[in-house]
Every structure is written in structure tokens, then in C-alpha cells.
Tab-separated table of C-alpha atoms and ligand atoms in Angstrom:
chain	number	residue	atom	x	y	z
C	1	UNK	CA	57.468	-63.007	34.953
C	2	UNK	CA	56.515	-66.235	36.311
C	3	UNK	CA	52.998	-66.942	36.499
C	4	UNK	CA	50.401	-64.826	34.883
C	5	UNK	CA	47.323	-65.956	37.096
C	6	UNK	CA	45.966	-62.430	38.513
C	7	UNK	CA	46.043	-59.001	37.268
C	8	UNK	CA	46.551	-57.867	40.283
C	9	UNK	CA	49.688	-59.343	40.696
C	10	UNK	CA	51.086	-56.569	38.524
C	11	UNK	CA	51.202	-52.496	38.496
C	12	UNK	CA	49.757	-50.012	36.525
C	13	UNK	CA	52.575	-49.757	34.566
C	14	UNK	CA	53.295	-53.375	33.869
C	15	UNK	CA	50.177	-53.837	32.572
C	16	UNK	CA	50.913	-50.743	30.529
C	17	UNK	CA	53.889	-52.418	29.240
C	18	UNK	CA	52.320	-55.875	28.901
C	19	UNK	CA	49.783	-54.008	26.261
C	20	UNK	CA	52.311	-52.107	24.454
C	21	UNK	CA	54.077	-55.391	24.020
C	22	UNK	CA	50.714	-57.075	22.779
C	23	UNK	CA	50.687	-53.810	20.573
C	24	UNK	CA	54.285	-54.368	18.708
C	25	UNK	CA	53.456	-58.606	18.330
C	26	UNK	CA	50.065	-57.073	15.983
C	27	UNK	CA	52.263	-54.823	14.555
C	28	UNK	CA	55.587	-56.387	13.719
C	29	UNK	CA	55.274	-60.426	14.058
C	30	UNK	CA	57.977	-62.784	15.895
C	31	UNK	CA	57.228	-65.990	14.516
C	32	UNK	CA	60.661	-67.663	16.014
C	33	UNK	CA	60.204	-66.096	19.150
C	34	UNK	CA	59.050	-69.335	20.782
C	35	UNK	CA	60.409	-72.044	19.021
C	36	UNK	CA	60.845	-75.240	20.686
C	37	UNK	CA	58.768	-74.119	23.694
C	38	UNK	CA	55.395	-76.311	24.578
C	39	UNK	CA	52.643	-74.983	26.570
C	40	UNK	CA	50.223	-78.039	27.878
C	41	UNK	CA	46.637	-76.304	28.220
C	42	UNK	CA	44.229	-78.178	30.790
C	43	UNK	CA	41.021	-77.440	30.604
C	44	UNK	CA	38.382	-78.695	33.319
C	45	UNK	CA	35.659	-76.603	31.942
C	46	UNK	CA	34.635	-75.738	28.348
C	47	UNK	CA	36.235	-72.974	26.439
C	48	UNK	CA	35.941	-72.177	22.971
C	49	UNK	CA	37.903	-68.433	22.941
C	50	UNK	CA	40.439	-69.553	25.174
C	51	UNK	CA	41.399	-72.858	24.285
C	52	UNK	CA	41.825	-71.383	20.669
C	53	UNK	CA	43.592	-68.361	21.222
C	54	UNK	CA	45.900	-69.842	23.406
C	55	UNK	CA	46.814	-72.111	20.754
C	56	UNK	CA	46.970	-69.557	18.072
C	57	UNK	CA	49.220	-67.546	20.119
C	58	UNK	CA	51.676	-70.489	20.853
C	59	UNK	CA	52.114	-71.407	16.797
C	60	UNK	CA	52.284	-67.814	16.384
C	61	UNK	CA	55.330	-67.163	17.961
C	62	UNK	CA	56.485	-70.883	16.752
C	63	UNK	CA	56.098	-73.136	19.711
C	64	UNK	CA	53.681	-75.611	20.486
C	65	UNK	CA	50.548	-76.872	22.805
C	66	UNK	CA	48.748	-79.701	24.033
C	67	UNK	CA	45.125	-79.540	24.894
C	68	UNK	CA	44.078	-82.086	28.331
C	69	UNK	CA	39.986	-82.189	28.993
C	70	UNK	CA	40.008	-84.352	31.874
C	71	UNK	CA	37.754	-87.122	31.365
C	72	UNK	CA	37.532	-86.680	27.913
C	73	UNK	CA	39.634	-88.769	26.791
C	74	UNK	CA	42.159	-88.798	29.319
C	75	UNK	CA	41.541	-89.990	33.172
C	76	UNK	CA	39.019	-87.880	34.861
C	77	UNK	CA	40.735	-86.358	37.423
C	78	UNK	CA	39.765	-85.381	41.098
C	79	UNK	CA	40.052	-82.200	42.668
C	80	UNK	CA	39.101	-82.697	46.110
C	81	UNK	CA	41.600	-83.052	48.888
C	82	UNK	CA	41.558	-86.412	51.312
C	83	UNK	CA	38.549	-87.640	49.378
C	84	UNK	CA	38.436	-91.625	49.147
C	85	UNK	CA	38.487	-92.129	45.336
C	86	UNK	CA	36.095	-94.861	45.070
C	87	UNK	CA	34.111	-92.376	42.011
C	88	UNK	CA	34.611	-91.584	38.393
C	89	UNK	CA	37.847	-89.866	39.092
C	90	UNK	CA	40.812	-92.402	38.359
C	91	UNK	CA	43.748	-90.050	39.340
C	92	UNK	CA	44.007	-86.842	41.758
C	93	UNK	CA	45.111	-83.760	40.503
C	94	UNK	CA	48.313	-84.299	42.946
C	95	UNK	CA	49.766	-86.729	40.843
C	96	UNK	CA	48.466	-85.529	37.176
C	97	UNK	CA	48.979	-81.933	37.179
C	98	UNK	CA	52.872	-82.663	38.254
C	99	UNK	CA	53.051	-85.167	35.351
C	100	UNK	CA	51.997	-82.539	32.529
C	101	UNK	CA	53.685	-80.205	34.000
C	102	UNK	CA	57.199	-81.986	33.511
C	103	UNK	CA	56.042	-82.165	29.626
C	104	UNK	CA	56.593	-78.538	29.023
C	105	UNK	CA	57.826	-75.032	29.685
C	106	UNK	CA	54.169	-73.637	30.671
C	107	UNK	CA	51.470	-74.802	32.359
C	108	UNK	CA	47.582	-72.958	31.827
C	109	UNK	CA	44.651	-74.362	34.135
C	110	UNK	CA	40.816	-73.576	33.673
C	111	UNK	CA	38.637	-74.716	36.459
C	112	UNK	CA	35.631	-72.752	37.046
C	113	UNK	CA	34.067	-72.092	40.592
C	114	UNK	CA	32.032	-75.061	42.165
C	115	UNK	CA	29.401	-72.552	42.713
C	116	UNK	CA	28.597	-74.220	46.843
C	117	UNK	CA	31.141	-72.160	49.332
C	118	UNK	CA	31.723	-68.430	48.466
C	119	UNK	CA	34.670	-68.613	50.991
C	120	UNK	CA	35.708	-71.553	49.678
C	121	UNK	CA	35.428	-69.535	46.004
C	122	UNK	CA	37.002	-66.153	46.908
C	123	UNK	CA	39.765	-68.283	48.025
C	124	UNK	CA	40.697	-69.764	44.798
C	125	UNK	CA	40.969	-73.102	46.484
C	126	UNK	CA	40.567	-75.579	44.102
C	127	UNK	CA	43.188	-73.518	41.371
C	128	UNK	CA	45.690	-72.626	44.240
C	129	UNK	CA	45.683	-76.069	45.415
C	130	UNK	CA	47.040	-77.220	41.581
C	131	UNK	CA	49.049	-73.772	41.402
C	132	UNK	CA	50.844	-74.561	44.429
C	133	UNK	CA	52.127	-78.183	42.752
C	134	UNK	CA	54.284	-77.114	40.016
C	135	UNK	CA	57.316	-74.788	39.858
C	136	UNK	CA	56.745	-74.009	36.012
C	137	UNK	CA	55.362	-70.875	34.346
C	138	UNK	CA	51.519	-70.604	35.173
C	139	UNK	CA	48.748	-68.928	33.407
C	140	UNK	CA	45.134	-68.660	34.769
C	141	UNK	CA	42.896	-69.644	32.067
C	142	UNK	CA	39.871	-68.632	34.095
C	143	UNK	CA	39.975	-69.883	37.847
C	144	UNK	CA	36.547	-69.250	40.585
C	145	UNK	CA	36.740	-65.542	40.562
C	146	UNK	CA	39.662	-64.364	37.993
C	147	UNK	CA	40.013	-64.407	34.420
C	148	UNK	CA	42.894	-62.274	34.195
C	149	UNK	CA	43.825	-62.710	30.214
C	150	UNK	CA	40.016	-61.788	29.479
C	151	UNK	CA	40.769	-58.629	31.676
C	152	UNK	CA	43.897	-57.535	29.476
C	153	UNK	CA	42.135	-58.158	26.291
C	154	UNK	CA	39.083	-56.277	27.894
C	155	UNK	CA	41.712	-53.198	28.242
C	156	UNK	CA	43.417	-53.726	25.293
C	157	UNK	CA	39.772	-53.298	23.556
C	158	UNK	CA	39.098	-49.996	25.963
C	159	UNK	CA	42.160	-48.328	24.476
C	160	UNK	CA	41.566	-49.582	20.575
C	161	UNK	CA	38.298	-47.689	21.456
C	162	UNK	CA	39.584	-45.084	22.583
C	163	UNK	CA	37.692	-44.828	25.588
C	164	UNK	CA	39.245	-42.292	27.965
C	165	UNK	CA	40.985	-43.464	31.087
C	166	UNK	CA	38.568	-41.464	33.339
C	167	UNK	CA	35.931	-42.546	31.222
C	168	UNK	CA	32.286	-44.383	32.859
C	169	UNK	CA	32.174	-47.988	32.450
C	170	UNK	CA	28.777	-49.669	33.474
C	171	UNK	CA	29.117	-53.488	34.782
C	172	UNK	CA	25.568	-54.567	34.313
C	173	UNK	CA	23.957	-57.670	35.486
C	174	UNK	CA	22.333	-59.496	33.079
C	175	UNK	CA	19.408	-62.218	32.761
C	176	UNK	CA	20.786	-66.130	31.937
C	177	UNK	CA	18.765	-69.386	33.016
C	178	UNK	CA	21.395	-70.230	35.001
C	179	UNK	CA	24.285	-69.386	38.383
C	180	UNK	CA	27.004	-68.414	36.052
C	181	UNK	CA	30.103	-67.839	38.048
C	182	UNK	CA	32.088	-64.561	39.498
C	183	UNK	CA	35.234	-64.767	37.449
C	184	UNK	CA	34.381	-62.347	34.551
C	185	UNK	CA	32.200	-59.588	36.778
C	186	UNK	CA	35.295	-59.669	39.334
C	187	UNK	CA	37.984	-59.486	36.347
C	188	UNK	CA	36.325	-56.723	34.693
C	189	UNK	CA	35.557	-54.962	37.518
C	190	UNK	CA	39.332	-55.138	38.979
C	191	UNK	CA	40.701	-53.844	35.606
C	192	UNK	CA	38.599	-50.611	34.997
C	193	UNK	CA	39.483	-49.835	38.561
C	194	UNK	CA	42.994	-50.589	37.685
C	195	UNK	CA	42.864	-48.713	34.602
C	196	UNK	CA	41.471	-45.223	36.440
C	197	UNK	CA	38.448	-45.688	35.440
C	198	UNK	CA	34.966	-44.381	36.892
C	199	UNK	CA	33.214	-47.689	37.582
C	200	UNK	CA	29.702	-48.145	38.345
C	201	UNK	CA	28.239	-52.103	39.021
C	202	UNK	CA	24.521	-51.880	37.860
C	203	UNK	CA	23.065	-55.179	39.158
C	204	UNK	CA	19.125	-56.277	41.235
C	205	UNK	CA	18.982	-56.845	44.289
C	206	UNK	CA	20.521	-60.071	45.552
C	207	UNK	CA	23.592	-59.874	42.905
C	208	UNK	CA	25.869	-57.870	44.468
C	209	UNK	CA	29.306	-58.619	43.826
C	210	UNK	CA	30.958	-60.170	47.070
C	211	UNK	CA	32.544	-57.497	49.810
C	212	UNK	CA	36.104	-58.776	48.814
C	213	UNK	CA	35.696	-58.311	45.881
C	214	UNK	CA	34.383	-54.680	45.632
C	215	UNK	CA	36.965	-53.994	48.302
C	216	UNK	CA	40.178	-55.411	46.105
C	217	UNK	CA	38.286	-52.698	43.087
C	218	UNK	CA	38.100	-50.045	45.531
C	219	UNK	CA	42.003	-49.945	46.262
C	220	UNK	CA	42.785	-50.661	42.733
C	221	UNK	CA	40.994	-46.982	41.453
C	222	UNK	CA	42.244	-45.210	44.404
C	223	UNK	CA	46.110	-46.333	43.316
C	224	UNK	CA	44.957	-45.220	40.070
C	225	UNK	CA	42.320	-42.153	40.375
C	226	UNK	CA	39.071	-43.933	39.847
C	227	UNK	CA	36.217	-44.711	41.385
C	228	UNK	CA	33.498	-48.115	42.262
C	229	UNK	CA	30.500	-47.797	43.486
C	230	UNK	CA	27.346	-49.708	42.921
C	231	UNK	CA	23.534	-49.376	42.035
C	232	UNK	CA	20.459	-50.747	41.371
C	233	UNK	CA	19.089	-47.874	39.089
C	234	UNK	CA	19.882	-48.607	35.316
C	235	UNK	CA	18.884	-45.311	33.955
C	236	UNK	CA	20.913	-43.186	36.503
C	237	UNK	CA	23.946	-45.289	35.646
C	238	UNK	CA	24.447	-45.133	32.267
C	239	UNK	CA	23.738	-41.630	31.884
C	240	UNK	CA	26.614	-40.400	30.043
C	241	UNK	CA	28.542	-43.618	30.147
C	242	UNK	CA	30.979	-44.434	27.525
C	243	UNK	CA	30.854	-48.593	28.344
C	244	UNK	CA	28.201	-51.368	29.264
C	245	UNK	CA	29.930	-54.219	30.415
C	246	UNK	CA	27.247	-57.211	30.404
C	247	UNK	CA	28.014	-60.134	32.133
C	248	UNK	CA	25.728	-62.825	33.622
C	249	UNK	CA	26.577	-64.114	37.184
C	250	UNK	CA	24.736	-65.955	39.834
C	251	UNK	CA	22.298	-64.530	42.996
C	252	UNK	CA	25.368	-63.919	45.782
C	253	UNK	CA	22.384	-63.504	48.510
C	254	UNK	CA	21.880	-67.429	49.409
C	255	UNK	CA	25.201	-68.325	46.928
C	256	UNK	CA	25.032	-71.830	46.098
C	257	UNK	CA	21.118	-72.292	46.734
C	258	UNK	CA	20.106	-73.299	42.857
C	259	UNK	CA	16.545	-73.006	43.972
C	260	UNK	CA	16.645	-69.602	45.330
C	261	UNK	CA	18.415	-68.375	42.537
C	262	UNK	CA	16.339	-69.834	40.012
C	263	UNK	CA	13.195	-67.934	41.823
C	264	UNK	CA	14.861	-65.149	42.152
C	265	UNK	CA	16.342	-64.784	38.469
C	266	UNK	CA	12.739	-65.910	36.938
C	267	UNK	CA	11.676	-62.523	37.319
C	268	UNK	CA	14.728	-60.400	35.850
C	269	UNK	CA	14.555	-61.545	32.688
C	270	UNK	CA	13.819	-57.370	31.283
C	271	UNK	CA	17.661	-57.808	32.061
C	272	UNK	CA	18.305	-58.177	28.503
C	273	UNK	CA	20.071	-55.374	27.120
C	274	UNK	CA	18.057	-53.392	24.089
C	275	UNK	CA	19.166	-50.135	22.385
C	276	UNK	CA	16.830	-48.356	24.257
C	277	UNK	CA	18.717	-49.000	27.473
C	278	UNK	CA	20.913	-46.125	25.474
C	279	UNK	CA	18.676	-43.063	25.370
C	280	UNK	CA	20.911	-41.016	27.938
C	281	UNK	CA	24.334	-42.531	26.132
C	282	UNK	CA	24.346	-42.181	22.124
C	283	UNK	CA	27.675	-43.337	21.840
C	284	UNK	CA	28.041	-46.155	24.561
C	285	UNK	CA	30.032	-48.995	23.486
C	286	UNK	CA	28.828	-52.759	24.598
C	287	UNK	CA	31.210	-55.230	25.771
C	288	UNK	CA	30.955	-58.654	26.602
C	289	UNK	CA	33.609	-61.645	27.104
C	290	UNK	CA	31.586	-64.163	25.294
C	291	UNK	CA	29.867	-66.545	24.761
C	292	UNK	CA	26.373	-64.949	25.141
C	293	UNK	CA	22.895	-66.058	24.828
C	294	UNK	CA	21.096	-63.985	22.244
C	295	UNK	CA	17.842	-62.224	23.002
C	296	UNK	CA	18.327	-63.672	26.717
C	297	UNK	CA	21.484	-61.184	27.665
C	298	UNK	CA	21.713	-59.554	24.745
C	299	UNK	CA	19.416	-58.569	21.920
C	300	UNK	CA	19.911	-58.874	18.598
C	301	UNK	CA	19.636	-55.411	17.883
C	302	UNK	CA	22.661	-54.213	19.903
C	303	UNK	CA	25.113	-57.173	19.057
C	304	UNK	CA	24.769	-56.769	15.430
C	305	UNK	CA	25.167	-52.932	15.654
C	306	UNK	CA	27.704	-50.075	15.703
C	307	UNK	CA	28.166	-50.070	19.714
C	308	UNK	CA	28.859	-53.721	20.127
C	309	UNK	CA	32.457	-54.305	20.697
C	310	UNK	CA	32.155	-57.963	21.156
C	311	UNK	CA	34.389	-59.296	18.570
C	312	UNK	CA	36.854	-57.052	19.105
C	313	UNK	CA	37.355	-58.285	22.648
C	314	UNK	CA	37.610	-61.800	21.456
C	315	UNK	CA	40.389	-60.873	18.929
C	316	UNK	CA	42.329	-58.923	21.549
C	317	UNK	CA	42.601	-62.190	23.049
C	318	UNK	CA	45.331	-63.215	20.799
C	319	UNK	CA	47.931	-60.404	20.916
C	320	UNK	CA	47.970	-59.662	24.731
C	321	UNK	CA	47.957	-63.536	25.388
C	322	UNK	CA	51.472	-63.520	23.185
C	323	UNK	CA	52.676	-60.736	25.477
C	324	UNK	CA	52.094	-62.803	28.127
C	325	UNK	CA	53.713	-65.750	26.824
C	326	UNK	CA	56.776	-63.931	25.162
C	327	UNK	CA	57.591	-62.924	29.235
C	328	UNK	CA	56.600	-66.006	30.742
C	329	UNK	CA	59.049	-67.699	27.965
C	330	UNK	CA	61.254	-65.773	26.610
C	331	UNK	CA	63.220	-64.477	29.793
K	401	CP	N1	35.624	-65.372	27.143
K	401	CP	C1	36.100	-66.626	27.245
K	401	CP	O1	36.930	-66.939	28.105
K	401	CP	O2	35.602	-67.462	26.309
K	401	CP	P1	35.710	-69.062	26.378
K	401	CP	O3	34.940	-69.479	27.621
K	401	CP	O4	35.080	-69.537	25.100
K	401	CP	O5	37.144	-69.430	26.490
């Protein structure tokens, strides 16, 4: 393995065996495995799972990180192609992402969406274009519309729980002040469609997740024998279902227009997930990547309680990010 930047670069089955690798690091520890190898962790955007587990996971198997925020404490650093640099920005990505690079053996990038061109967006420009600029191991630490280690850990968690493969996992929509971006909804969604999974995207009018996107979910659970669809009704969908998957994301009707989505998210704000969005589905488990607003997303009531499966997903972060770096490094 090279790069670890989508899930979708891999099968069925190599995901299987990514997670039954994560399984044996829990089990039986390799703290050598690593040793002398340096991951350099750039981080455009804030992080307080990732930037940690990642770490964890590099002393864990004996090697080594550094952290880069650019512009906190280092040179702010420009993104934009053919821009005149007469801003904040001292450097361009072109010349400092090759520079860390040629300090160690793996390279991880978080930049989150700009949130103004969906095209633009979809495409992954802005991570592609620093992807596409160095020839060492790669992992996505969250790019515009992929956050492919939260999906692993995300399936990890599904089969800790014991949720079955067929099972119904609800991707709800849920209220935040702000446009937060696609990379978790699209993530999540890809994997239980990956996984086989019967997949149903509960959001209000005006969310819907991009075409491409639903598309890219719809192939994965016909490779695999699930199923995507989407709906507006909350009760209808999570009849019966054995997940809610809450994430927050921004209006895609008028995508980039702040204004519009601010009027149009004032009045969703009953999208905050209670126990009694459970009457039809006792034993539904809650997931959620983190962080999360309490009371505004979530209420109390439901992340302090049996179903919530939050912290879980955070831990699961560490083992299936050490299978990843164990094949990005080891081989
Ligand atoms: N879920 C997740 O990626 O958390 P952080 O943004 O804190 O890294």
C-alpha cells in the first residue's frame, strides 16, 4: 500500500483485512514494528482526535511524528494555484509540502473543503493538488469530501457492535449554527454501502448529499449487496434500524451561499437527536465522529446513555490507523 487517502481505493476484502490487522495490533502489540520511521502530520484545519491518534499510533509501534499547523508557528502557507502572493501566506504549498515531505517516510494532510465551488469540492482539488507533489506514503487526514480513517474506525465500531452486515444504518442530518463540510456524511455513507449494508440518508430538504456522491454509495452496496436510498421522513426511517449516524453538514441547495444556509438551517433546529427519536428502534445504537455540540446535535440524554457509541468510535481510531501505517511502512 501506498497512500491511504480513500476507502474506495480498496476492496471489500482489503478492508476486511485492514480491520483484522487493526484487530491483532489491540490484541497482541508490536511496539518495534516502526522503529526509526517518522510520519510528519500537517494539519491546515483543527483536529483534536486525529492529530492525537495519529501520534499515538506512530509511538505505538515505535516510530515517530511531527505535527505542522501552518501559520501557527510555522509560515502560513498558500493553497491557491497562480495566485500573486502579496497576502499572509509566505510560502506556497508547491515548495513546502515537498520540503516536509523529504523529512520522513509518511506524509498525512488535513485540509477541509473551502465550502465556495461544489465542483471544485467533489474534486478534491485543493488535497490532490498537494497529493500529486510528493512520491512518499500518503494518508488523508480528512480532505473536502473524504475522511477515510474515520470511515474504518466507523466499521471497526459496526463490527465491535455487532451490528449485522445487512443491518439498517440511518445517516441523519443534524442541526449546527454553521456549513459544516461533506467529508464525514460522504465517508460514512461510502462505507456502510461498502460494508453491505442497508443505508438510508435521513436529511430536510435542501441537504441532500451531492449526486456524485450518492452515485459512488450506490455502486459500492450493489458490489456488496446493500442498498442507499434517501428520505426526508425521520420516523419511517428508523423504524427498525440498528444505527443513527448523526452528522452535521451544510445546505447543498445554493452550496456556498452562507446566507441562505443560515435561513434555511434557523428553522431545523428540532434536528437534535432525543431518545424519543427511538420509539420504533429500542436497541438503535448512535454514532457520531466527533466533536459534537451538545443539546444542539445531540442531547444529553442520548450521549450519556446505553445507545451512544461515540467513544468507541474515537478509540477505534487508534488500532485501524496502526493497520494502516504498519502497510504503508512496513512493506
Ligand atoms: N473525528 C475527527 O476527525 O475528529 P478531529 O476533527 O478531532 O480530528
Amino acid at each position: 500500500m501506498k497512500r491511504f487517502v480513500d476507502l474506495g481505493d480498496f476492496s471489500r476484502e482489503e478492508v476486511l483485512s485492514l480491520l483484522e490487522l487493526a484487530r491483532r495490533l489491540e490484541k497482541q502489540p508490536e511496539p518495534h514494528a516502526l522503529a526509526g520511521k517518522l510520519m510528519g502530520l500537517v494539519f491546515f484545519n483543527p483536529s483534536l482526535r486525529t492529530l492525537a491518534s495519529f501520534q499515538a499510533a506512530m509511538a505505538r509501534l515505535g516510530g515517530n511524528s511531527f505535527v505542522i499547523n501552518p501559520g501557527q508557528g510555522s509560515w502560513q502557507l498558500e493553497t491557491r494555484i497562480g495566485v500573486v502572493m502579496d497576502g499572509a501566506a509566505a510560502e506556497h504549498v508547491r515548495e513546502g509540502i515537498p520540503v516536509l515531505a523529504s523529512y520522513c517516510d509518511a506524509l498525512g494532510i488535513r485540509v477541509f473543503a473551502e465550502g465556495k465551488d461544489l465542483a471544485s469540492d467533489l474534486a478534491e482539488t485543493t488535497f490532490n493538488a498537494m497529493a500529486s507533489l510528493i512520491d512518499k506514503p500518503l494518508v488523508n487526514l480528512e480532505s473536502a469530501v473524504n475522511h477515510p480513517c474515520q470511515a474504518l474506525a466507523d466499521w471497526k465500531t459496526l463490527d465491535d457492535l455487532a451490528v449485522p452486515r445487512g443491518g439498517r444504518l440511518v445517516l441523519s442530518w443534524a442541526y449546527h449554527p454553521r456549513a459544516l463540510p461533506l467529508a464525514v456524511p460522504a465517508a460514512a455513507l461510502h462505507m456502510a454501502a461498502l460494508r453491505g449494508m442497508e443505508v438510508i440518508v435521513l436529511r430536510p430538504e435542501g441537504f441532500a448529499l451531492p449526486a456524485a456522491i450518492m452515485e459512488r454509495a450506490r455502486r459500492a452496496a450493489a458490489a456488496s449487496g446493500g442498498s442507499v436510498r434517501e428520505t426526508a421522513e425521520r420516523a419511517e426511517a428508523l423504524e427498525g434500524a440498528d444505527v443513527l449516524y448523526v452528522k452535521e453538514w451544510g445546505a447543498t441547495d445554493g452550496y456556498g451561499d452562507v446566507a441562505a444556509d443560515r435561513a434555511r438551517r434557523a428553522a431545523l433546529t428540532a434536528w437534535c437527536v432525543r431518545e424519543d427519536w427511538f420509539a420504533a428502534a429500542p436497541e438503535c445504537r448512535v454514532m457520531h465522529c466527533l466533536p459534537v455540540r451538545r443539546n444542539t446535535a445531540i442531547a444529553d440524554e442520548v450521549l450519556d446513555g446505553a445507545r451512544s457509541a461515540v467513544q468507541r468510535e474515537a478509540y477505534n481510531r487508534l488500532p485501524v490507523q496502526m493497520a494502516v501505517l504498519h502497510q504503508l511502512l512496513r512493506s
